[in-house]
């Protein structure tokens, strides 16, 4: 099978080695993860250590119940996966096949196109126009009419745009197939797509513990949909792909929403501060409802990223020749980390 491969980011160990610094000095502004540590997880991990010889419960009942309570849904409307990434792959496997069509606005999260191609279906990109890359609502609605599946990322990675609910509603109404709303960053936008599940039986909402809940290493995602859809996804998920410890960490995280809310508050505050500072450096910063900022840097974007990387600061670049070649994406982190980023940018920007 010859399909585009997902591009793995360089590892922190590789970056540290190349920059000649300790791993702890590397700051990742490229992965949209939380900058906050997970000391709170110590107790959960310690309690789980005694049962590492056993598989997780096959039905993930405690995790489904915790997610249902957190999202105001029933456990039958939820299935967990090893991150949203596994759930994206499972949605493609379950609902697409050779001859079917999946639509998405582009630029967006690259895995939708890869997952679509992996099952031999056609990926239909609908371009969002530079320089704003606003959600191309009318074109998506038109393309959705004969789509088997529409991938929507809300807010969108990499633009950070919060897609308006009326635009999503128009897509859901037009689409004869399924609409997958990847809400990986929804907490930072104050969005809650979960109630859509009760209103529309062709909507799948994907949520993650990797971003606002700060548990990227645990690899836990949640798909939410009508029980009939959940049953199909449940039937093809790899057995036990969410580890026992990860499921327990997710239960704790979902049961402690105030911890997540503190993270979101801190990031939203810092997002505004960092946007102003990058703007003051002369970069064009797109408005963002997520935990990252997409900035137009200019034709030297890749050189700037390389220079940052040599100083152990990792930012997200986009392929030369593509619509975002001149852009860099920065994850919003903490004020001291932003000081290091901005000070370094001041030195290296042409
Ligand atoms: C839009 C989007 N969806 C999903 C993911 C992956 O989520 P998870 O860690 O739950 O697999 C990412 C990761 O960056 C993302 O940007």
JSON list of C-alpha atoms in Angstrom, two decimals, residues 157-303:
[
{"chain": "A", "resi": 157, "resn": "UNK", "atom": "CA", "xyz": [-5.48, 22.72, 13.69]},
{"chain": "A", "resi": 158, "resn": "UNK", "atom": "CA", "xyz": [-3.35, 24.50, 12.42]},
{"chain": "A", "resi": 159, "resn": "UNK", "atom": "CA", "xyz": [-5.27, 27.76, 11.93]},
{"chain": "A", "resi": 160, "resn": "UNK", "atom": "CA", "xyz": [-6.79, 27.92, 15.43]},
{"chain": "A", "resi": 161, "resn": "UNK", "atom": "CA", "xyz": [-10.12, 29.06, 14.00]},
{"chain": "A", "resi": 162, "resn": "UNK", "atom": "CA", "xyz": [-13.23, 28.29, 16.03]},
{"chain": "A", "resi": 163, "resn": "UNK", "atom": "CA", "xyz": [-15.81, 27.01, 13.55]},
{"chain": "A", "resi": 164, "resn": "UNK", "atom": "CA", "xyz": [-19.18, 28.63, 14.15]},
{"chain": "A", "resi": 165, "resn": "UNK", "atom": "CA", "xyz": [-21.91, 26.23, 15.29]},
{"chain": "A", "resi": 166, "resn": "UNK", "atom": "CA", "xyz": [-24.29, 27.45, 12.56]},
{"chain": "A", "resi": 167, "resn": "UNK", "atom": "CA", "xyz": [-21.69, 26.49, 9.92]},
{"chain": "A", "resi": 168, "resn": "UNK", "atom": "CA", "xyz": [-21.29, 23.04, 11.47]},
{"chain": "A", "resi": 169, "resn": "UNK", "atom": "CA", "xyz": [-25.08, 22.69, 11.64]},
{"chain": "A", "resi": 170, "resn": "UNK", "atom": "CA", "xyz": [-25.32, 23.46, 7.91]},
{"chain": "A", "resi": 171, "resn": "UNK", "atom": "CA", "xyz": [-22.73, 20.77, 7.14]},
{"chain": "A", "resi": 172, "resn": "UNK", "atom": "CA", "xyz": [-24.50, 18.22, 9.35]},
{"chain": "A", "resi": 173, "resn": "UNK", "atom": "CA", "xyz": [-27.83, 18.98, 7.68]},
{"chain": "A", "resi": 174, "resn": "UNK", "atom": "CA", "xyz": [-26.38, 18.73, 4.15]},
{"chain": "A", "resi": 175, "resn": "UNK", "atom": "CA", "xyz": [-24.32, 15.58, 4.68]},
{"chain": "A", "resi": 176, "resn": "UNK", "atom": "CA", "xyz": [-25.95, 12.27, 3.91]},
{"chain": "A", "resi": 177, "resn": "UNK", "atom": "CA", "xyz": [-23.06, 10.50, 5.61]},
{"chain": "A", "resi": 178, "resn": "UNK", "atom": "CA", "xyz": [-21.26, 11.08, 8.88]},
{"chain": "A", "resi": 179, "resn": "UNK", "atom": "CA", "xyz": [-19.72, 14.27, 10.23]},
{"chain": "A", "resi": 180, "resn": "UNK", "atom": "CA", "xyz": [-16.73, 13.74, 12.51]},
{"chain": "A", "resi": 181, "resn": "UNK", "atom": "CA", "xyz": [-16.06, 16.73, 14.76]},
{"chain": "A", "resi": 182, "resn": "UNK", "atom": "CA", "xyz": [-12.53, 16.48, 16.13]},
{"chain": "A", "resi": 183, "resn": "UNK", "atom": "CA", "xyz": [-12.83, 18.58, 19.28]},
{"chain": "A", "resi": 184, "resn": "UNK", "atom": "CA", "xyz": [-9.25, 17.96, 20.46]},
{"chain": "A", "resi": 185, "resn": "UNK", "atom": "CA", "xyz": [-8.86, 21.66, 21.35]},
{"chain": "A", "resi": 186, "resn": "UNK", "atom": "CA", "xyz": [-12.48, 22.49, 22.22]},
{"chain": "A", "resi": 187, "resn": "UNK", "atom": "CA", "xyz": [-11.77, 23.21, 25.90]},
{"chain": "A", "resi": 188, "resn": "UNK", "atom": "CA", "xyz": [-9.54, 26.16, 24.93]},
{"chain": "A", "resi": 189, "resn": "UNK", "atom": "CA", "xyz": [-12.37, 27.59, 22.83]},
{"chain": "A", "resi": 190, "resn": "UNK", "atom": "CA", "xyz": [-15.03, 27.09, 25.48]},
{"chain": "A", "resi": 191, "resn": "UNK", "atom": "CA", "xyz": [-16.83, 24.79, 23.02]},
{"chain": "A", "resi": 192, "resn": "UNK", "atom": "CA", "xyz": [-18.84, 21.75, 24.00]},
{"chain": "A", "resi": 193, "resn": "UNK", "atom": "CA", "xyz": [-19.94, 19.61, 21.08]},
{"chain": "A", "resi": 194, "resn": "UNK", "atom": "CA", "xyz": [-21.14, 16.69, 23.23]},
{"chain": "A", "resi": 195, "resn": "UNK", "atom": "CA", "xyz": [-24.85, 17.76, 23.21]},
{"chain": "A", "resi": 196, "resn": "UNK", "atom": "CA", "xyz": [-24.81, 17.46, 19.40]},
{"chain": "A", "resi": 197, "resn": "UNK", "atom": "CA", "xyz": [-24.75, 13.69, 19.86]},
{"chain": "A", "resi": 198, "resn": "UNK", "atom": "CA", "xyz": [-28.25, 13.72, 21.33]},
{"chain": "A", "resi": 199, "resn": "UNK", "atom": "CA", "xyz": [-29.56, 15.86, 18.47]},
{"chain": "A", "resi": 200, "resn": "UNK", "atom": "CA", "xyz": [-27.88, 14.26, 15.42]},
{"chain": "A", "resi": 201, "resn": "UNK", "atom": "CA", "xyz": [-27.37, 10.57, 14.78]},
{"chain": "A", "resi": 202, "resn": "UNK", "atom": "CA", "xyz": [-24.84, 11.27, 12.01]},
{"chain": "A", "resi": 203, "resn": "UNK", "atom": "CA", "xyz": [-22.34, 13.14, 14.20]},
{"chain": "A", "resi": 204, "resn": "UNK", "atom": "CA", "xyz": [-19.26, 11.70, 15.89]},
{"chain": "A", "resi": 205, "resn": "UNK", "atom": "CA", "xyz": [-17.46, 13.94, 18.38]},
{"chain": "A", "resi": 206, "resn": "UNK", "atom": "CA", "xyz": [-13.85, 13.11, 19.24]},
{"chain": "A", "resi": 207, "resn": "UNK", "atom": "CA", "xyz": [-12.26, 14.38, 22.44]},
{"chain": "A", "resi": 208, "resn": "UNK", "atom": "CA", "xyz": [-8.82, 13.87, 23.88]},
{"chain": "A", "resi": 209, "resn": "UNK", "atom": "CA", "xyz": [-7.11, 13.72, 27.25]},
{"chain": "A", "resi": 210, "resn": "UNK", "atom": "CA", "xyz": [-3.86, 14.84, 25.53]},
{"chain": "A", "resi": 211, "resn": "UNK", "atom": "CA", "xyz": [-4.36, 18.59, 25.44]},
{"chain": "A", "resi": 212, "resn": "UNK", "atom": "CA", "xyz": [-6.38, 20.46, 28.10]},
{"chain": "A", "resi": 213, "resn": "UNK", "atom": "CA", "xyz": [-6.20, 17.47, 30.47]},
{"chain": "A", "resi": 214, "resn": "UNK", "atom": "CA", "xyz": [-2.42, 17.33, 30.04]},
{"chain": "A", "resi": 215, "resn": "UNK", "atom": "CA", "xyz": [-2.12, 13.56, 29.56]},
{"chain": "A", "resi": 216, "resn": "UNK", "atom": "CA", "xyz": [-0.56, 13.22, 26.10]},
{"chain": "A", "resi": 217, "resn": "UNK", "atom": "CA", "xyz": [1.75, 10.41, 27.23]},
{"chain": "A", "resi": 218, "resn": "UNK", "atom": "CA", "xyz": [-1.19, 8.29, 28.39]},
{"chain": "A", "resi": 219, "resn": "UNK", "atom": "CA", "xyz": [-2.80, 8.22, 24.91]},
{"chain": "A", "resi": 220, "resn": "UNK", "atom": "CA", "xyz": [-6.51, 8.39, 25.70]},
{"chain": "A", "resi": 221, "resn": "UNK", "atom": "CA", "xyz": [-9.22, 9.68, 23.38]},
{"chain": "A", "resi": 222, "resn": "UNK", "atom": "CA", "xyz": [-12.99, 9.41, 23.42]},
{"chain": "A", "resi": 223, "resn": "UNK", "atom": "CA", "xyz": [-15.44, 9.00, 20.55]},
{"chain": "A", "resi": 224, "resn": "UNK", "atom": "CA", "xyz": [-18.99, 10.10, 21.26]},
{"chain": "A", "resi": 225, "resn": "UNK", "atom": "CA", "xyz": [-21.92, 9.26, 19.02]},
{"chain": "A", "resi": 226, "resn": "UNK", "atom": "CA", "xyz": [-25.26, 7.48, 18.76]},
{"chain": "A", "resi": 227, "resn": "UNK", "atom": "CA", "xyz": [-24.98, 4.03, 20.44]},
{"chain": "A", "resi": 228, "resn": "UNK", "atom": "CA", "xyz": [-25.31, 2.29, 17.06]},
{"chain": "A", "resi": 229, "resn": "UNK", "atom": "CA", "xyz": [-22.21, 4.10, 15.78]},
{"chain": "A", "resi": 230, "resn": "UNK", "atom": "CA", "xyz": [-20.37, 3.49, 19.03]},
{"chain": "A", "resi": 231, "resn": "UNK", "atom": "CA", "xyz": [-21.16, -0.20, 18.74]},
{"chain": "A", "resi": 232, "resn": "UNK", "atom": "CA", "xyz": [-19.57, -0.33, 15.27]},
{"chain": "A", "resi": 233, "resn": "UNK", "atom": "CA", "xyz": [-16.41, 1.44, 16.46]},
{"chain": "A", "resi": 234, "resn": "UNK", "atom": "CA", "xyz": [-16.29, -0.76, 19.56]},
{"chain": "A", "resi": 235, "resn": "UNK", "atom": "CA", "xyz": [-16.47, -3.84, 17.35]},
{"chain": "A", "resi": 236, "resn": "UNK", "atom": "CA", "xyz": [-13.33, -2.97, 15.38]},
{"chain": "A", "resi": 237, "resn": "UNK", "atom": "CA", "xyz": [-11.15, -1.36, 18.04]},
{"chain": "A", "resi": 238, "resn": "UNK", "atom": "CA", "xyz": [-7.96, -3.25, 18.88]},
{"chain": "A", "resi": 239, "resn": "UNK", "atom": "CA", "xyz": [-8.47, -5.08, 22.19]},
{"chain": "A", "resi": 240, "resn": "UNK", "atom": "CA", "xyz": [-6.95, -3.25, 25.15]},
{"chain": "A", "resi": 241, "resn": "UNK", "atom": "CA", "xyz": [-5.26, -0.48, 23.14]},
{"chain": "A", "resi": 242, "resn": "UNK", "atom": "CA", "xyz": [-5.83, 1.92, 26.04]},
{"chain": "A", "resi": 243, "resn": "UNK", "atom": "CA", "xyz": [-3.60, 0.60, 28.80]},
{"chain": "A", "resi": 244, "resn": "UNK", "atom": "CA", "xyz": [-4.94, -0.09, 32.26]},
{"chain": "A", "resi": 245, "resn": "UNK", "atom": "CA", "xyz": [-2.86, 2.72, 33.78]},
{"chain": "A", "resi": 246, "resn": "UNK", "atom": "CA", "xyz": [-3.92, 5.15, 31.06]},
{"chain": "A", "resi": 247, "resn": "UNK", "atom": "CA", "xyz": [-7.59, 4.36, 31.65]},
{"chain": "A", "resi": 248, "resn": "UNK", "atom": "CA", "xyz": [-7.13, 4.95, 35.38]},
{"chain": "A", "resi": 249, "resn": "UNK", "atom": "CA", "xyz": [-5.32, 8.24, 34.77]},
{"chain": "A", "resi": 250, "resn": "UNK", "atom": "CA", "xyz": [-8.12, 9.34, 32.45]},
{"chain": "A", "resi": 251, "resn": "UNK", "atom": "CA", "xyz": [-10.78, 8.48, 35.04]},
{"chain": "A", "resi": 252, "resn": "UNK", "atom": "CA", "xyz": [-8.95, 10.63, 37.59]},
{"chain": "A", "resi": 253, "resn": "UNK", "atom": "CA", "xyz": [-8.49, 13.50, 35.11]},
{"chain": "A", "resi": 254, "resn": "UNK", "atom": "CA", "xyz": [-12.13, 13.49, 34.00]},
{"chain": "A", "resi": 255, "resn": "UNK", "atom": "CA", "xyz": [-13.22, 13.44, 37.64]},
{"chain": "A", "resi": 256, "resn": "UNK", "atom": "CA", "xyz": [-11.09, 16.53, 38.43]},
{"chain": "A", "resi": 257, "resn": "UNK", "atom": "CA", "xyz": [-12.41, 19.10, 35.96]},
{"chain": "A", "resi": 258, "resn": "UNK", "atom": "CA", "xyz": [-11.13, 22.00, 38.07]},
{"chain": "A", "resi": 259, "resn": "UNK", "atom": "CA", "xyz": [-7.55, 20.91, 37.29]},
{"chain": "A", "resi": 260, "resn": "UNK", "atom": "CA", "xyz": [-8.33, 21.01, 33.56]},
{"chain": "A", "resi": 261, "resn": "UNK", "atom": "CA", "xyz": [-10.07, 24.38, 33.94]},
{"chain": "A", "resi": 262, "resn": "UNK", "atom": "CA", "xyz": [-7.00, 25.87, 35.67]},
{"chain": "A", "resi": 263, "resn": "UNK", "atom": "CA", "xyz": [-4.85, 24.71, 32.77]},
{"chain": "A", "resi": 264, "resn": "UNK", "atom": "CA", "xyz": [-7.24, 26.18, 30.21]},
{"chain": "A", "resi": 265, "resn": "UNK", "atom": "CA", "xyz": [-7.44, 29.51, 32.08]},
{"chain": "A", "resi": 266, "resn": "UNK", "atom": "CA", "xyz": [-3.66, 29.79, 32.25]},
{"chain": "A", "resi": 267, "resn": "UNK", "atom": "CA", "xyz": [-3.24, 28.95, 28.58]},
{"chain": "A", "resi": 268, "resn": "UNK", "atom": "CA", "xyz": [-5.98, 31.29, 27.41]},
{"chain": "A", "resi": 269, "resn": "UNK", "atom": "CA", "xyz": [-4.38, 34.15, 29.39]},
{"chain": "A", "resi": 270, "resn": "UNK", "atom": "CA", "xyz": [-0.93, 33.39, 28.01]},
{"chain": "A", "resi": 271, "resn": "UNK", "atom": "CA", "xyz": [-2.31, 32.99, 24.48]},
{"chain": "A", "resi": 272, "resn": "UNK", "atom": "CA", "xyz": [-3.28, 36.67, 24.39]},
{"chain": "A", "resi": 273, "resn": "UNK", "atom": "CA", "xyz": [0.06, 37.78, 25.84]},
{"chain": "A", "resi": 274, "resn": "UNK", "atom": "CA", "xyz": [2.10, 35.65, 23.42]},
{"chain": "A", "resi": 275, "resn": "UNK", "atom": "CA", "xyz": [-0.01, 36.79, 20.45]},
{"chain": "A", "resi": 276, "resn": "UNK", "atom": "CA", "xyz": [0.76, 40.44, 21.31]},
{"chain": "A", "resi": 277, "resn": "UNK", "atom": "CA", "xyz": [4.46, 39.71, 21.72]},
{"chain": "A", "resi": 278, "resn": "UNK", "atom": "CA", "xyz": [4.72, 37.85, 18.40]},
{"chain": "A", "resi": 279, "resn": "UNK", "atom": "CA", "xyz": [2.74, 40.62, 16.72]},
{"chain": "A", "resi": 280, "resn": "UNK", "atom": "CA", "xyz": [5.18, 43.17, 18.16]},
{"chain": "A", "resi": 281, "resn": "UNK", "atom": "CA", "xyz": [7.98, 41.21, 16.49]},
{"chain": "A", "resi": 282, "resn": "UNK", "atom": "CA", "xyz": [6.31, 41.85, 13.14]},
{"chain": "A", "resi": 283, "resn": "UNK", "atom": "CA", "xyz": [4.74, 38.42, 12.65]},
{"chain": "A", "resi": 284, "resn": "UNK", "atom": "CA", "xyz": [1.13, 38.20, 11.43]},
{"chain": "A", "resi": 285, "resn": "UNK", "atom": "CA", "xyz": [-0.67, 36.21, 14.11]},
{"chain": "A", "resi": 286, "resn": "UNK", "atom": "CA", "xyz": [-3.95, 34.52, 13.18]},
{"chain": "A", "resi": 287, "resn": "UNK", "atom": "CA", "xyz": [-6.69, 34.70, 15.84]},
{"chain": "A", "resi": 288, "resn": "UNK", "atom": "CA", "xyz": [-6.75, 31.42, 17.76]},
{"chain": "A", "resi": 289, "resn": "UNK", "atom": "CA", "xyz": [-9.32, 29.63, 19.91]},
{"chain": "A", "resi": 290, "resn": "UNK", "atom": "CA", "xyz": [-6.88, 26.79, 20.61]},
{"chain": "A", "resi": 291, "resn": "UNK", "atom": "CA", "xyz": [-3.63, 26.38, 22.56]},
{"chain": "A", "resi": 292, "resn": "UNK", "atom": "CA", "xyz": [-1.43, 27.40, 19.64]},
{"chain": "A", "resi": 293, "resn": "UNK", "atom": "CA", "xyz": [-0.85, 30.38, 17.39]},
{"chain": "A", "resi": 294, "resn": "UNK", "atom": "CA", "xyz": [-0.30, 30.20, 13.64]},
{"chain": "A", "resi": 295, "resn": "UNK", "atom": "CA", "xyz": [1.90, 33.05, 12.42]},
{"chain": "A", "resi": 296, "resn": "UNK", "atom": "CA", "xyz": [2.95, 34.27, 9.01]},
{"chain": "A", "resi": 297, "resn": "UNK", "atom": "CA", "xyz": [6.70, 34.68, 9.27]},
{"chain": "A", "resi": 298, "resn": "UNK", "atom": "CA", "xyz": [7.63, 35.07, 5.60]},
{"chain": "A", "resi": 299, "resn": "UNK", "atom": "CA", "xyz": [9.82, 33.19, 3.12]},
{"chain": "A", "resi": 300, "resn": "UNK", "atom": "CA", "xyz": [12.47, 32.67, 5.80]},
{"chain": "A", "resi": 301, "resn": "UNK", "atom": "CA", "xyz": [10.10, 30.68, 8.06]},
{"chain": "A", "resi": 302, "resn": "UNK", "atom": "CA", "xyz": [12.05, 27.43, 7.70]},
{"chain": "A", "resi": 303, "resn": "UNK", "atom": "CA", "xyz": [15.39, 29.13, 8.42]}
]
